[in-house]
Each structure stands twice: as structure tokens, then as C-alpha cells.
Coordinates of C-alpha atoms in Angstrom, one line a residue:
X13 CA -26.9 214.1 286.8
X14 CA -27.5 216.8 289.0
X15 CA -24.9 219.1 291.5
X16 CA -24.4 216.8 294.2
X17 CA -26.0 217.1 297.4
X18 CA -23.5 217.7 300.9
X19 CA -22.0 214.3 302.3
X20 CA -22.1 215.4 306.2
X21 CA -24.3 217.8 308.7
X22 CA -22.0 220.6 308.4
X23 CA -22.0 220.6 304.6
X24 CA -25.6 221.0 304.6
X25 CA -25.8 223.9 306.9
X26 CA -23.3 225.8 304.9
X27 CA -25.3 225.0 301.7
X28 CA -28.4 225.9 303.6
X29 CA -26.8 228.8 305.1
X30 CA -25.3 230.3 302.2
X31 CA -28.3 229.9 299.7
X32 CA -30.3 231.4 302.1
X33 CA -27.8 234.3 303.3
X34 CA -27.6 234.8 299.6
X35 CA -31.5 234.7 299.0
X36 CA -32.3 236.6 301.8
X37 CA -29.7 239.4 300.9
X38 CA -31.2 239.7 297.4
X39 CA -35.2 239.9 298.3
X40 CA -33.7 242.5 301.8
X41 CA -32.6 244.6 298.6
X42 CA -35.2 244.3 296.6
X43 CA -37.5 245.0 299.3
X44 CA -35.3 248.0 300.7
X45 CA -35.2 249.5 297.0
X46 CA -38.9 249.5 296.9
X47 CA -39.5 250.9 300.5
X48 CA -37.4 253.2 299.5
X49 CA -38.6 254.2 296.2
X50 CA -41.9 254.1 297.8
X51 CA -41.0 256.0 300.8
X52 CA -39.5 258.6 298.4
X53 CA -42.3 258.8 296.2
X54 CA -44.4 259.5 298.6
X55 CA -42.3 262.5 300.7
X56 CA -41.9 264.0 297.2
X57 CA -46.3 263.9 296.8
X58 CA -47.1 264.9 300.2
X59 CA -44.2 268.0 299.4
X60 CA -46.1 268.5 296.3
X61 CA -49.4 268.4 298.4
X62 CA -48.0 270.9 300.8
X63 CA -46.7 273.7 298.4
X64 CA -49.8 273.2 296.5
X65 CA -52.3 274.1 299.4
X66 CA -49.5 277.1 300.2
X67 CA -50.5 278.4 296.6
X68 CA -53.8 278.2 297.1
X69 CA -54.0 281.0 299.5
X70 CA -53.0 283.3 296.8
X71 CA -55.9 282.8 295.2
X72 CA -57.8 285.6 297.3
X73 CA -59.3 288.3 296.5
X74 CA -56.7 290.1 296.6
X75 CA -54.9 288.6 293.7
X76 CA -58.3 289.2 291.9
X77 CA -57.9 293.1 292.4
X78 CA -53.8 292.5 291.6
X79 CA -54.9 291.3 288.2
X80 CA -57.9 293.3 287.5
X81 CA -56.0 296.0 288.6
X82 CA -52.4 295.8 286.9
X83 CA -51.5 297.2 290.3
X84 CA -48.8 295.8 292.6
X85 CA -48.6 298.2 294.8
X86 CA -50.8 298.8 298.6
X87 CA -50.9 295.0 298.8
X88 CA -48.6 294.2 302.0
X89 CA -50.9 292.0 303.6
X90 CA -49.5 289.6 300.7
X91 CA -46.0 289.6 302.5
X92 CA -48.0 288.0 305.5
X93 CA -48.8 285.0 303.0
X94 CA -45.2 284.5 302.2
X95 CA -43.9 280.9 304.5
X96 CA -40.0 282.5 304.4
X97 CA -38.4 279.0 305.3
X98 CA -39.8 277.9 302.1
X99 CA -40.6 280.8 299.6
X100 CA -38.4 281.1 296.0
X101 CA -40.9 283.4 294.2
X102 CA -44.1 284.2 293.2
X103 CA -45.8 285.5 290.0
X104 CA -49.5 286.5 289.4
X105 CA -50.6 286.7 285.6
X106 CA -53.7 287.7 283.9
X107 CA -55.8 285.6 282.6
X108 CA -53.9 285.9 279.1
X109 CA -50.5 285.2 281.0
X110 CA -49.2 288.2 280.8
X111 CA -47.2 288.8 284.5
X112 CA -48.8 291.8 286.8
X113 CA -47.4 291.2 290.0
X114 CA -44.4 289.5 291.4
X115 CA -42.0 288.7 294.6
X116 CA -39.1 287.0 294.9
X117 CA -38.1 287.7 298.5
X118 CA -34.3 287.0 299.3
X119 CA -33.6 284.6 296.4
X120 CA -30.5 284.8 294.5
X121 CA -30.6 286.8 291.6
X122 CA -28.7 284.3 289.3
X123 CA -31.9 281.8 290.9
X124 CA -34.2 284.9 289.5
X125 CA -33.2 284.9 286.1
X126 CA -33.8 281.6 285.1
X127 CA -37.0 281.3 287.0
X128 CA -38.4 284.0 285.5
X129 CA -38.8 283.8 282.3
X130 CA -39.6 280.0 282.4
X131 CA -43.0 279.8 280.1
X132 CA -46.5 279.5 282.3
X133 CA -48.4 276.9 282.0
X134 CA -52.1 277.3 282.2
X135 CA -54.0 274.7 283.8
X136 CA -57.8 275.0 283.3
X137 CA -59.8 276.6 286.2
X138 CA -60.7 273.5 287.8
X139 CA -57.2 272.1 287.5
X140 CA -53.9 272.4 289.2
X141 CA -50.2 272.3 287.7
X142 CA -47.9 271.3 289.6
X143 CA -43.9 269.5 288.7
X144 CA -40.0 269.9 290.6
X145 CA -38.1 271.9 288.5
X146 CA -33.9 271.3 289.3
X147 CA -31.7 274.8 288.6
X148 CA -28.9 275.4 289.8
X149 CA -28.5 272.2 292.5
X150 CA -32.1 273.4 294.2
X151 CA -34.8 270.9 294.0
X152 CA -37.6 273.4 293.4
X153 CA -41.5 272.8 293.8
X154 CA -43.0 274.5 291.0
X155 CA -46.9 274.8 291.3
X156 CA -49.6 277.2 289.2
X157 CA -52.9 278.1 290.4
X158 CA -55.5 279.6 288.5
X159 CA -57.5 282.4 289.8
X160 CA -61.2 282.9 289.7
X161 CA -63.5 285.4 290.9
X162 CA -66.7 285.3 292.8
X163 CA -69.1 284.4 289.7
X164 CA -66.6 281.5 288.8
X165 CA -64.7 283.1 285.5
X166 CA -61.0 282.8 285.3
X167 CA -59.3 285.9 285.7
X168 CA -55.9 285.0 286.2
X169 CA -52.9 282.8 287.4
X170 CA -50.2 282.6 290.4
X171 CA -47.5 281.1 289.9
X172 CA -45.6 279.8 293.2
X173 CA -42.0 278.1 293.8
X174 CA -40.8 277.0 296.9
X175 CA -38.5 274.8 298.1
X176 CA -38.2 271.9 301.3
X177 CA -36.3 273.6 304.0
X178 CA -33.7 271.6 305.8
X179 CA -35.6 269.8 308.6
X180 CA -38.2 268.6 306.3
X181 CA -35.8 267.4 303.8
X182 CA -33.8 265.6 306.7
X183 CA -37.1 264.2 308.3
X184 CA -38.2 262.8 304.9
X185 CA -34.8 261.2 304.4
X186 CA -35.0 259.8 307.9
X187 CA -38.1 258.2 307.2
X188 CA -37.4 257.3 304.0
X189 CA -34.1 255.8 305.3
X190 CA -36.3 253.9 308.4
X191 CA -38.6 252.1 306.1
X192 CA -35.6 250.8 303.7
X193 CA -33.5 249.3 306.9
X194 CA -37.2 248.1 308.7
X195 CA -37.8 246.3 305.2
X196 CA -34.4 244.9 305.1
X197 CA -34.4 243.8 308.3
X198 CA -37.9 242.2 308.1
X199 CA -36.5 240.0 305.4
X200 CA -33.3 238.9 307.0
X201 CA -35.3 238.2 310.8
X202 CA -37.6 236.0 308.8
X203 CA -34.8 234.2 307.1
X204 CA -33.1 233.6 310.4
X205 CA -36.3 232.5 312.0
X206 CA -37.1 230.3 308.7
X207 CA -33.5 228.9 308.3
X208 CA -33.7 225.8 311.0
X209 CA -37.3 224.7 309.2
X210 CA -35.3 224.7 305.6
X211 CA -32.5 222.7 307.5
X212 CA -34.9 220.1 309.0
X213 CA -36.8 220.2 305.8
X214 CA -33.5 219.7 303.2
X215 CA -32.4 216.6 305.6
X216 CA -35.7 214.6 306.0
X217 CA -35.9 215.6 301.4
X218 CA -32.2 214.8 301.2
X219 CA -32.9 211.1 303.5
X220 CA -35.8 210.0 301.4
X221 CA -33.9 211.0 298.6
X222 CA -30.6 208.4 299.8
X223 CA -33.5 206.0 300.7
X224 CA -34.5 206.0 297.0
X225 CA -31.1 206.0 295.6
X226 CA -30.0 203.1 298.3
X227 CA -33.5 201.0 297.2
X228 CA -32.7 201.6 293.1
X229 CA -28.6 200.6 293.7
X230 CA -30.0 197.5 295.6
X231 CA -32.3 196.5 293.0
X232 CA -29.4 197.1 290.5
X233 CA -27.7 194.7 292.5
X234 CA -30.1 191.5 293.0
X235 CA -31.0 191.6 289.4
X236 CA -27.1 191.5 288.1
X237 CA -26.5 189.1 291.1
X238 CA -29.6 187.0 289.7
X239 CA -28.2 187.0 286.3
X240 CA -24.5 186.4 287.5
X241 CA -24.8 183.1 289.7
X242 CA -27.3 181.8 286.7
X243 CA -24.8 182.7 284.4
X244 CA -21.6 181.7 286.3
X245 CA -22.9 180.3 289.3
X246 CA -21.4 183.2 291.3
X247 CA -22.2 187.1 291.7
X248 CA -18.1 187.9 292.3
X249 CA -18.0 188.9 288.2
X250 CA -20.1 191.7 288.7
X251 CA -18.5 192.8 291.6
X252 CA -15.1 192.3 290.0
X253 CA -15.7 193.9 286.7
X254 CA -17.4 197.0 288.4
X255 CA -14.2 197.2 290.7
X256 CA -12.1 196.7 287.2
X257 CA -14.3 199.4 285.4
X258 CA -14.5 202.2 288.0
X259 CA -10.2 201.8 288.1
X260 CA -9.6 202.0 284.2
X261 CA -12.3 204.7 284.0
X262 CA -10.6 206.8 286.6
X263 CA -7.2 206.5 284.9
X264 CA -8.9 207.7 282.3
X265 CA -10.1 210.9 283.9
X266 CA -13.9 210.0 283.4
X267 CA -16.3 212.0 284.7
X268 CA -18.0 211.3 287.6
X269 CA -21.2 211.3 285.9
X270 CA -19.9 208.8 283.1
X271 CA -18.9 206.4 286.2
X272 CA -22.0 206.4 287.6
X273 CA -23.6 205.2 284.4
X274 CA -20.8 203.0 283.7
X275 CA -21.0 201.4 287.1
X276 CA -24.9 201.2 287.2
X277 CA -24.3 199.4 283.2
X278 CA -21.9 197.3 284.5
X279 CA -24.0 195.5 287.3
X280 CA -26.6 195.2 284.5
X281 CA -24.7 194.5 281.3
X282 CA -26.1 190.9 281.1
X283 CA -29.4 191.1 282.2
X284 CA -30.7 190.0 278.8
X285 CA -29.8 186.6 279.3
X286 CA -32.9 186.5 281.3
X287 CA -34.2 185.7 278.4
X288 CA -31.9 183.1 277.2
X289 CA -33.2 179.5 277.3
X290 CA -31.6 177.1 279.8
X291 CA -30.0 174.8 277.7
X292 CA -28.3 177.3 275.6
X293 CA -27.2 179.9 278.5
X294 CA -25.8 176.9 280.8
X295 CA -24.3 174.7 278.0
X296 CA -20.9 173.6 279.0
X297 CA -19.5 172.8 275.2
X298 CA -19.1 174.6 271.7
X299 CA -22.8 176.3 271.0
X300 CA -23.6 175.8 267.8
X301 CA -24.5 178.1 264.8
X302 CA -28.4 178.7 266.1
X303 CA -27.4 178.8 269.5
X304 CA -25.0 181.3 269.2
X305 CA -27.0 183.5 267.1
X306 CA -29.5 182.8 270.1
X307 CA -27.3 184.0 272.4
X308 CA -26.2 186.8 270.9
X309 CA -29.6 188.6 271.3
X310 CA -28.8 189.3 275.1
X311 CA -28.0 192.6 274.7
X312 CA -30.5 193.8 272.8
X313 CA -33.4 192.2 275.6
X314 CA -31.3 193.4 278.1
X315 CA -32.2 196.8 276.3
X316 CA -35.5 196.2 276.2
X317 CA -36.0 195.0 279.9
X318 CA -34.2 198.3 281.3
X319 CA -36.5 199.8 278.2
X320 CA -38.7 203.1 280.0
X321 CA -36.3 203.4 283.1
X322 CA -34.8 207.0 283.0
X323 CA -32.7 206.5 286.1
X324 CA -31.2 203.7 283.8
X325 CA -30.9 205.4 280.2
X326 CA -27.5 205.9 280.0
X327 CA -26.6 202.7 281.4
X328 CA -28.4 200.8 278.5
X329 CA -25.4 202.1 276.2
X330 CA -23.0 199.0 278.1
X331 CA -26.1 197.2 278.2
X332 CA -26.3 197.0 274.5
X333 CA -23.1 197.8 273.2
X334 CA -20.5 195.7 275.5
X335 CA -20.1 193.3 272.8
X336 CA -19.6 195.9 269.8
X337 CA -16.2 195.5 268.0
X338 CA -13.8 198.9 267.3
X339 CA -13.9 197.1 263.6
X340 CA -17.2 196.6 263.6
X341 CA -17.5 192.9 263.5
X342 CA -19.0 193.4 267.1
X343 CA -22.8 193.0 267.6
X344 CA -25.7 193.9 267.8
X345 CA -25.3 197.1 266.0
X346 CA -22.0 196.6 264.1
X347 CA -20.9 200.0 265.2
X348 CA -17.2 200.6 264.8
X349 CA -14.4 203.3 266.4
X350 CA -15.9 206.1 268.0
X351 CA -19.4 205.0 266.9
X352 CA -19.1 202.5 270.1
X353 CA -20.1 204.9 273.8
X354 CA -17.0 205.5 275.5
X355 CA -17.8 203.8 279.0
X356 CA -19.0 200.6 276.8
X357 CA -15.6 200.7 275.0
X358 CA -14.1 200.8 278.8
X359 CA -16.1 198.2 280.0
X360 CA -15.4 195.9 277.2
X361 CA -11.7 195.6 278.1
X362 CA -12.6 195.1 281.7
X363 CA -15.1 192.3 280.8
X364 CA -13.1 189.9 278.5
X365 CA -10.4 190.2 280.9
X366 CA -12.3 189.2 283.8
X367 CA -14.0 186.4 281.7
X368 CA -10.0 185.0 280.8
X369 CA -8.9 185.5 284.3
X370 CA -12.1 183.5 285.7
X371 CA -12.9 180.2 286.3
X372 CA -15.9 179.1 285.2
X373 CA -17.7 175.3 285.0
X374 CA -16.3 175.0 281.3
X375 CA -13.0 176.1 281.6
X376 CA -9.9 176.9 283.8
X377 CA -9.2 180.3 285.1
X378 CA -6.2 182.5 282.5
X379 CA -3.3 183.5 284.0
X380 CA -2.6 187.7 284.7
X381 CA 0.1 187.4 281.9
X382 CA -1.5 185.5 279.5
X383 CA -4.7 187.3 279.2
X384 CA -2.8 190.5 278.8
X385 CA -1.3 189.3 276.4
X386 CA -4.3 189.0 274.5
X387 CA -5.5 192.1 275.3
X388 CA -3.3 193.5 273.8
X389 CA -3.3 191.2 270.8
X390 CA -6.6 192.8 270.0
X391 CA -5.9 195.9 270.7
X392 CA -6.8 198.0 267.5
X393 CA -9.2 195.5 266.3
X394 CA -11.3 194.7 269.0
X395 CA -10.6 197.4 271.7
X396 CA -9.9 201.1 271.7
X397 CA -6.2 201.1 272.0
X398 CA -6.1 203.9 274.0
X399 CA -8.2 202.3 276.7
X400 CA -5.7 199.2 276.3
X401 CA -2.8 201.5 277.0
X402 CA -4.7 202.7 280.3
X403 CA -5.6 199.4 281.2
X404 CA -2.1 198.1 280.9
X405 CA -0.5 200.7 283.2
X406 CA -3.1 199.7 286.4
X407 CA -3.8 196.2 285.6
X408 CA -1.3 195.0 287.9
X409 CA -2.3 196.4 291.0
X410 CA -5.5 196.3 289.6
X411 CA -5.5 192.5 289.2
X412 CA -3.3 191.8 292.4
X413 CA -6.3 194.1 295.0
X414 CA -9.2 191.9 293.1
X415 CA -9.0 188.7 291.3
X416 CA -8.7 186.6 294.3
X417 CA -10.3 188.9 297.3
X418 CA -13.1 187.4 298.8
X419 CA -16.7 188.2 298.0
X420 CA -16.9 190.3 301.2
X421 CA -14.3 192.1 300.8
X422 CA -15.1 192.5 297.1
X423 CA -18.7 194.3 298.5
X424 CA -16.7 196.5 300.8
X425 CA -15.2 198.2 297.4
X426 CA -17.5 198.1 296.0
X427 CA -19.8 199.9 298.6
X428 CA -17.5 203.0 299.1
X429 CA -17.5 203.3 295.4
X430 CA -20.9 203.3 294.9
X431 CA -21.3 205.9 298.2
X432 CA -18.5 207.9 295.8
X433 CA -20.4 208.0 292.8
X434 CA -23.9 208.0 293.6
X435 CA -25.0 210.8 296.1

């Protein structure tokens, strides 16, 4: 059986409210992480893109003399290339990579000597290399240029590293920042502006789904009813053994989801003698040999008439097995102990002490302390004496609220129980 649904208006909206605070919440962070990631992924290209086109005006013709030459010196203009807020260093190699001109402005010398000798890496002429190198808690832009002169041979590389200066670092987290919250908050507006649709949704699915339950319990109903006044002339047997099962079951610390199968089994457990001739089903005397062999085929066509129904599988269990023995004399099946369902070893007490206690057209009704008695006497042999132990500590109050209570009032209990156990 599934989680139960909520019982009343303001159960729903918290259930609503939660699963989709909680829903929301993870898709806002999922979406936030990616706006993020992608915010961040693309300050760190357009830097790229930046110090890359900043490198690329040192491949002049200048640089071309610088490395043909060998010669730093008489090239000032260079210092006019230099964007200070961002500049690190810069290297100009030969076209074999050794270095023949370099300029590391201000930078810290400790910076200096690891940049420096970092191996080049020689992108062909028509490519660029470009990566973020991390020393010493910078976050560098490391980008290599190759240089070519004017009949399009390679003569050389530059080599430039820069880094984001302050604002541009704080404007990129801004924005970066601005698109994870925007995302985040997209999410959670749409959820609020979503959440009374679910609500109206969930209570029109979960009222169709009560209007189904209500229609299957009813049909439950008739059909044992049918059975019952054909059987005994009245439906107050299923009502009372139903009342009798849910009590000893929840002595017994059932689960709720065994009840409801039990109390579903119970309204049904002699719906096979449908198919039980007349004469035999309504015979007021002793049946004989044949006939009782006759009659003790009910459960098995009960079986096969709730045969197919899913909502009823586990109910088929009492269906079949109300009659089974804890010795094994019992039929159909012959199955003994443990072998025997535990809510049709419940519902077996419940039954034979409702059948003694009753009146019916061939006999007089038991008294309370003479059917216990009997009970008990089979305790160990018939029933589970564990479930006759139960039984014995409610059956007084059990007997006293029940055996005599009108029909009415007998549907009364039997209506709360079922809104109880079936939701």
C-alpha cells in the first residue's frame, strides 16, 4: 500500500508546500550552480580573449627586428604597449625558442623566478597558446604568440602574462554572482506562481482517487452483504466479525497495511458460496458426507471469483485460508502453523466466535462464556495460541460494544474504521 495521502486541507498544503519548497530549492541550485559555472566559464574566455588580442600587438615589426636582431635595446616605444594595470611580463624568443628580449615591469622578483624559466610552448604560426597558470595565489593569463614577418615565415615567439586587475575581477564576480541569484530566483518565482495549480490539481487527483476507493469499499460491501443475508439471512456477521477482526488485530500491533487487507478479506471471506447450490448452503440439518465436501469448496471459488483483482490480492489469503487448521486438518490447502497468513489465522478466531455467539435459523445463539471456553479448548490445535491469548484479554469489551448493537450502529464502526484504514 502506498504512503498515505493527508486527511484535511491543511495537510495537503503542507505536503504540497513542502515537496515543492523542497523541489524548488534543489532545481534553484542546480540552476544557480550552472549559471554560475557558466557565468564563470565565460568571464574566464572573454579574459582569455582579452589578454590574447593584448599579445597580439607585440607581434609588430618591431619584435621582428628584436629577434632578427638579438637586440633589446632602442626599442621604447614597446613600453607604450605595456597595459600597466594588467602586465606580469613579457618574453620574445627566436624562432628556435631561445629568449632575446624581455620585460617584467614592477613584478615581484620571487613572481620572476618562477615565471621565467617556465618551458615555451610553440604554437604553430597560424595558432595561438593560450592557458591560466596559478603561482604564488596570482591567477595568471599565460598566452604565446608566434611572430611572422612580412612574406609569412615564422621568425619568432612573445610570450605574454598578465593578470585581471581588481575592477574586472570584481565586475566579473558581480555578474557571475547576478546570474546565479536571477537563476535561483527564476526557479523559486515559478514555483510560487505554480504552487496553487499543484494544490488545485493534488485535490481534484486526491477526490477521484477517494471516489474510487469509496466505489471499490462499497462494492466490497454489497457483495459480502449479498452473500451474508443468503447465508444467514442478515448482513450484521460481516459487520460484526470485521468490528471483531480490526480489535484483535490491533492488539496485536498489526500493521496498518495488514488491517486493511484483513478488513477488505473479511467482508469477502465467504463470497464462494455464491457458488454453493441452494439446497446445500440453506439446509437447516446435519449435511451429509457429499454435501459437506460440496460445501467445503467455498473458499477455493471465492478465490477464484476475486481471481485478477489486484486491489484484492492480499485479501484472497482470508478468502481461502479462513478455514485452514494450525494442525493441518484445516482445508482447502492443509497448511499448518505458520504455513497459515497471519491475518487469516486472526480472522479465524474472530469467525468461529461470532458463528457460536450468533443466532442463526438452525440453532440458538452461544453464550460469551461458553464459546470462550471453546476457544480456548482449541487453542493449539485449531488456532494460533498466541492470537487466543490476545483475543481473550479484549473479548470482553469486545463482545459487550458488539454482539448486540444494532445494525446501524454496527455501520457507524465500521465506517470510521474503514475511513482509518483505507485513505
Amino acid at each position: 500500500m502506498s504512503k498515505p495521502l493527508p486527511e484535511t486541507p491543511r495537510q495537503l498544503r503542507w505536503m504540497l508546500g513542502i515537496r515543492l519548497a523542497l523541489a524548488a530549492l534543489v532545481v534553484a541550485l542546480i540552476a544557480g550552480g550552472v549559471a554560475y559555472w557558466i557565468g564563470t566559464y565565460r568571464a574566464e574566455r572573454a579574459a582569455l580573449e582579452q589578454a590574447t588580442r593584448s599579445a597580439r600587438h607585440f607581434a609588430t615589426p618591431a619584435m621582428q627586428m628584436i629577434v632578427s636582431s638579438g637586440r633589446s635595446d632602442g626599442h621604447d616605444g614597446l613600453e607604450r604597449l605595456l597595459d600597466k594595470t594588467r602586465f606580469v611580463g613579457l618574453q620574445v624568443f627566436d624562432r628556435d625558442g631561445r629568449q632575446v628580449y624581455e620585460n617584467w615591469g614592477a613584478s615581484d622578483p620571487s613572481l620572476i623566478d618562477t615565471l621565467r624559466p617556465q618551458a615555451l610552448k610553440r604554437p604553430e604560426r597560424d595558432q595561438i597558446h593560450r592557458t591560466w597558470l596559478d603561482v604564488s595565489a596570482e591567477h595568471l593569463i599565460h598566452v604565446v604568440v608566434p611572430i611572422v614577418d612580412s612574406n609569412d615565415r615564422l621568425v619568432g615567439y612573445v610570450r605574454t602574462i598578465s593578470r585581471l586587475d581588481a575592477e574586472t575581477v570584481r565586475a566579473q564576480r558581480d555578474q557571475v554572482r547576478t546570474g546565479a541569484l536571477t537563476a535561483v530566483g527564476a526557479v523559486l518565482a515559478t514555483a510560487f506562481v505554480l504552487y496553487p495549480l499543484m494544490l488545485a490539481m493534488l485535490r481534484r487527483s486526491m477526490g477521484l482517487s477517494r471516489s474510487l476507493l469509496d466505489s471499490n469499499l462499497s462494492l466490497i460491501r454489497s457483495l459480502g452483504n449479498a452473500v451474508a443475508k443468503k447465508d444467514s439471512g442478515t448482513d450484521a456477521h460481516n459487520y460484526r466479525v470485521t468490528l471483531y477482526a480490526i480489535g484483535l488485530a490491533e492488539a496485536m500491533k498489526v500493521s496498518v497495511e495488514e488491517i486493511s487487507h484483513l478488513v477488505a478479506g473479511a467482508f469477502l471471506h465467504d463470497v464462494g458460496k455464491i457458488g454453493i447450490p441452494d439446497h446445500i448452503l440453506l439446509k437447516g440439518g446435519a449435511l451429509t458426507p457429499a454435501e459437506l465436501q460440496i460445501m467445503q469448496t467455498h473458499p477455493v471459488l471465492g478465490t477464484e471469483i476475486v481471481t485478477g483483482n489486484s486491489w484484492l490480492q492480499e485479501a484472497a489469503v482470508i478468502i481461502r485460508h479462513h478455514h485452514e487448521r494450525l494442525d493441518g486438518k484445516g482445508y482447502p490447502d492443509g497448511l499448518r502453523g505458520d504455513e497459515i497468513p497471519l491475518i487469516a489465522r486472526i480472522f479465524a478466531v474472530v469467525d468461529v466466535f461470532d458463528a457460536l455467539t450468533s443466532e442463526r435459523s438452525y440453532k440458538s445463539p452461544m453464550g460469551f462464556e461458553e464459546a470462550m471456553q471453546i476457544i480456548v479448548r482449541e487453542s493449539g490445535s485449531h488456532f494460533d495460541p498466541r492470537i487466543v491469548s490476545s483475543f481473550q484479554a479484549i473479548a470482553p469489551d469486545l463482545y459487550a460494544a458488539i454482539a448486540q448493537a444494532h445494525p446501524e450502529i454496527l455501520r457507524n464502526h465500521l465506517q470510521g474504521a474503514l475511513l482509518k484504514y483505507f485513505k
